[in-house]
Amino acid sequence: QEADCTRFDCLDYTTLEDDNTCTYEGREYECWRDTIIPYMNSRIDAGDAAFSVHAGDFIKGVSALQTSPRCNPYALASRRNLFSAIPNFLIVPGDNDWNECADYNLNSNTDPHQKNWRRNFAEAPPFQQFSTNFPGGDKPIISRKDGNPEIFHFEYDKVAFFGLNMVSGKNYVNNISPVDLNEEWL
């Protein structure tokens, strides 16, 4: 029955219209700060959503591997500060978030860009575990893959949820690693 379903919100850059005014650029991301985040928080507060997930690409892309000048600690810190206001918020990386970063080392699983993203969005509060109980009172534990904490899993109400690193284009996790790290996790 629908009443027994676990509801969640999923966001990514493709959910916005081409002419949207709600981006991660500009004056402190007014639309996100003033519209989307309060809406998501109200859904969690009302019990209409248990958690939210962002499906990557919160750094504006350049459509070319290893060329983006936008990847820097300040860009990630500003997004971390913005998203910290959302309880039970999970993020999986997109190709813009490190694959397109200038000087990214495609052959490494510990490139500084990856490490910085992981430090900000997978290894520390508030993103590495849920911060509030789900509707019904439980708070599931998130398991994260050693060495690749952006890949995660949790179970709730007899349903398994997975966050995988499935960025577009050539990448270490799916193309360079001796084993597909997502497949190994599953």
Short mmCIF file of C-alpha atoms in Angstrom, two decimals:
data_model
loop_
_atom_site.label_atom_id
_atom_site.label_comp_id
_atom_site.label_asym_id
_atom_site.label_seq_id
_atom_site.Cartn_x
_atom_site.Cartn_y
_atom_site.Cartn_z
CA GLN A 1 0.00 0.00 0.00
CA GLU A 2 1.15 3.51 -0.71
CA ALA A 3 0.92 4.47 2.97
CA ASP A 4 3.62 1.89 3.72
CA CYS A 5 6.08 3.16 1.08
CA THR A 6 9.33 4.91 1.94
CA ARG A 7 9.23 8.23 0.11
CA PHE A 8 12.27 10.28 -0.80
CA ASP A 9 13.21 13.23 -3.00
CA CYS A 10 15.76 12.92 -5.80
CA LEU A 11 17.41 15.95 -7.36
CA ASP A 12 19.81 16.35 -10.24
CA TYR A 13 20.64 19.00 -12.76
CA THR A 14 18.38 17.44 -15.40
CA THR A 15 15.24 18.01 -13.31
CA LEU A 16 15.46 21.73 -14.01
CA GLU A 17 14.22 23.34 -17.21
CA ASP A 18 16.79 24.75 -19.66
CA ASP A 19 15.72 28.30 -18.84
CA ASN A 20 15.64 27.74 -15.07
CA THR A 21 16.82 30.38 -12.67
CA CYS A 22 17.61 27.85 -9.96
CA THR A 23 21.28 27.00 -10.35
CA TYR A 24 24.33 26.61 -8.14
CA GLU A 25 25.76 29.79 -9.60
CA GLY A 26 25.11 33.36 -8.59
CA ARG A 27 24.11 35.15 -5.48
CA GLU A 28 24.43 32.45 -2.83
CA TYR A 29 22.22 30.16 -4.86
CA GLU A 30 19.09 32.10 -3.90
CA CYS A 31 16.65 29.69 -5.49
CA TRP A 32 18.14 26.66 -3.74
CA ARG A 33 18.49 28.46 -0.44
CA ASP A 34 15.09 30.17 -0.50
CA THR A 35 12.89 27.70 -2.39
CA ILE A 36 14.13 24.15 -2.91
CA ILE A 37 15.78 23.55 0.48
CA PRO A 38 12.81 24.89 2.51
CA TYR A 39 10.48 22.73 0.37
CA MET A 40 12.60 19.61 0.96
CA ASN A 41 12.86 20.32 4.68
CA SER A 42 9.09 20.79 4.93
CA ARG A 43 8.54 17.40 3.28
CA ILE A 44 10.86 15.71 5.76
CA ASP A 45 9.33 17.61 8.71
CA ALA A 46 5.82 16.56 7.62
CA GLY A 47 6.85 12.92 7.17
CA ASP A 48 6.25 13.09 3.41
CA ALA A 49 9.89 12.15 2.68
CA ALA A 50 12.36 10.14 4.74
CA PHE A 51 15.48 11.40 2.96
CA SER A 52 16.69 13.28 -0.09
CA VAL A 53 19.42 12.41 -2.55
CA HIS A 54 21.26 14.56 -5.08
CA ALA A 55 22.29 12.63 -8.18
CA GLY A 56 25.52 14.51 -8.85
CA ASP A 57 26.77 17.36 -11.00
CA PHE A 58 26.43 20.24 -8.61
CA ILE A 59 29.48 21.87 -10.17
CA LYS A 60 28.70 23.37 -13.56
CA GLY A 61 30.16 21.14 -16.26
CA VAL A 62 32.31 21.90 -19.26
CA SER A 63 31.58 18.74 -21.31
CA ALA A 64 35.23 17.80 -21.53
CA LEU A 65 37.25 15.46 -19.32
CA GLN A 66 39.88 17.13 -17.11
CA THR A 67 39.33 20.74 -18.22
CA SER A 68 37.04 22.46 -15.68
CA PRO A 69 38.59 25.34 -13.73
CA ARG A 70 35.56 25.39 -11.38
CA CYS A 71 36.74 22.48 -9.21
CA ASN A 72 38.28 23.93 -6.11
CA PRO A 73 37.91 23.56 -2.35
CA TYR A 74 35.83 26.75 -2.18
CA ALA A 75 33.22 25.47 -4.65
CA LEU A 76 32.79 22.27 -2.64
CA ALA A 77 32.72 24.14 0.68
CA SER A 78 29.99 26.48 -0.56
CA ARG A 79 27.86 23.53 -1.67
CA ARG A 80 28.56 21.69 1.58
CA ASN A 81 27.38 24.73 3.54
CA LEU A 82 24.28 25.03 1.36
CA PHE A 83 23.31 21.34 1.59
CA SER A 84 24.09 21.07 5.33
CA ALA A 85 20.70 22.67 6.00
CA ILE A 86 18.91 19.56 4.67
CA PRO A 87 18.43 16.65 7.10
CA ASN A 88 19.01 13.12 5.80
CA PHE A 89 20.64 14.37 2.61
CA LEU A 90 22.77 12.00 0.51
CA ILE A 91 24.87 12.88 -2.51
CA VAL A 92 26.35 10.72 -5.24
CA PRO A 93 28.98 12.25 -7.51
CA GLY A 94 28.47 13.32 -11.09
CA ASP A 95 31.16 13.63 -13.74
CA ASN A 96 31.29 17.41 -13.19
CA ASP A 97 32.18 16.90 -9.55
CA TRP A 98 35.68 15.54 -10.21
CA ASN A 99 36.10 13.81 -13.60
CA GLU A 100 35.94 17.12 -15.45
CA CYS A 101 38.25 18.92 -13.01
CA ALA A 102 41.41 20.38 -14.54
CA ASP A 103 44.42 18.21 -13.63
CA TYR A 104 42.25 15.28 -12.47
CA ASN A 105 44.19 11.99 -12.59
CA LEU A 106 41.84 9.49 -14.23
CA ASN A 107 44.15 6.61 -13.31
CA SER A 108 43.95 7.22 -9.57
CA ASN A 109 41.27 6.37 -7.03
CA THR A 110 42.80 8.85 -4.58
CA ASP A 111 43.12 11.95 -6.74
CA PRO A 112 42.98 15.16 -4.63
CA HIS A 113 39.67 16.14 -6.28
CA GLN A 114 38.11 12.80 -5.29
CA LYS A 115 39.52 13.05 -1.78
CA ASN A 116 38.16 16.57 -1.33
CA TRP A 117 34.68 15.54 -2.56
CA ARG A 118 34.67 12.48 -0.28
CA ARG A 119 35.85 14.50 2.70
CA ASN A 120 33.02 17.01 2.16
CA PHE A 121 30.12 14.74 1.17
CA ALA A 122 30.73 11.16 2.36
CA GLU A 123 33.13 10.96 5.28
CA ALA A 124 31.94 13.61 7.75
CA PRO A 125 28.72 14.89 9.31
CA PRO A 126 26.09 15.64 8.28
CA PHE A 127 26.32 13.52 5.12
CA GLN A 128 27.97 10.24 6.15
CA GLN A 129 24.96 9.10 8.25
CA PHE A 130 21.33 10.16 8.57
CA SER A 131 20.76 12.97 11.03
CA THR A 132 17.06 12.45 11.90
CA ASN A 133 14.69 9.53 12.25
CA PHE A 134 12.60 8.39 9.31
CA PRO A 135 8.80 8.49 9.61
CA GLY A 136 7.97 5.74 12.07
CA GLY A 137 10.94 6.47 14.32
CA ASP A 138 13.86 4.48 12.91
CA LYS A 139 17.12 5.82 11.53
CA PRO A 140 18.92 3.30 9.28
CA ILE A 141 22.70 2.96 9.33
CA ILE A 142 24.48 3.78 6.07
CA SER A 143 27.26 1.40 5.03
CA ARG A 144 29.94 2.93 2.83
CA LYS A 145 32.48 1.15 0.64
CA ASP A 146 36.04 1.25 2.01
CA GLY A 147 38.16 3.47 -0.22
CA ASN A 148 35.07 4.72 -2.09
CA PRO A 149 32.68 6.13 0.51
CA GLU A 150 30.58 7.76 -2.21
CA ILE A 151 29.30 4.22 -2.86
CA PHE A 152 26.81 3.37 -0.13
CA HIS A 153 23.96 1.15 0.96
CA PHE A 154 21.28 1.11 3.63
CA GLU A 155 18.17 -0.91 4.33
CA TYR A 156 14.86 0.39 5.57
CA ASP A 157 11.52 -1.33 5.86
CA LYS A 158 12.81 -4.42 4.03
CA VAL A 159 14.02 -2.37 1.03
CA ALA A 160 17.69 -1.98 0.07
CA PHE A 161 18.83 1.44 -1.20
CA PHE A 162 22.13 1.85 -3.05
CA GLY A 163 24.13 4.91 -4.00
CA LEU A 164 26.57 4.11 -6.78
CA ASN A 165 29.30 6.05 -8.52
CA MET A 166 27.93 5.88 -12.08
CA VAL A 167 29.23 9.07 -13.66
CA SER A 168 29.08 9.49 -17.42
CA GLY A 169 32.18 9.15 -19.55
CA LYS A 170 35.41 7.37 -18.76
CA ASN A 171 36.17 7.14 -15.04
CA TYR A 172 38.26 5.19 -12.56
CA VAL A 173 35.44 3.33 -10.79
CA ASN A 174 33.92 1.80 -13.94
CA ASN A 175 36.74 1.84 -16.51
CA ILE A 176 40.23 1.90 -14.95
CA SER A 177 39.97 -0.07 -11.71
CA PRO A 178 40.90 -3.78 -12.04
CA VAL A 179 37.30 -4.54 -10.96
CA ASP A 180 34.13 -2.47 -11.40
CA LEU A 181 33.82 -1.05 -7.88
CA ASN A 182 30.05 -0.59 -8.12
CA GLU A 183 29.58 -4.19 -9.20
CA GLU A 184 31.88 -5.38 -6.43
CA TRP A 185 29.78 -3.45 -3.88
CA LEU A 186 26.51 -4.88 -5.13
#
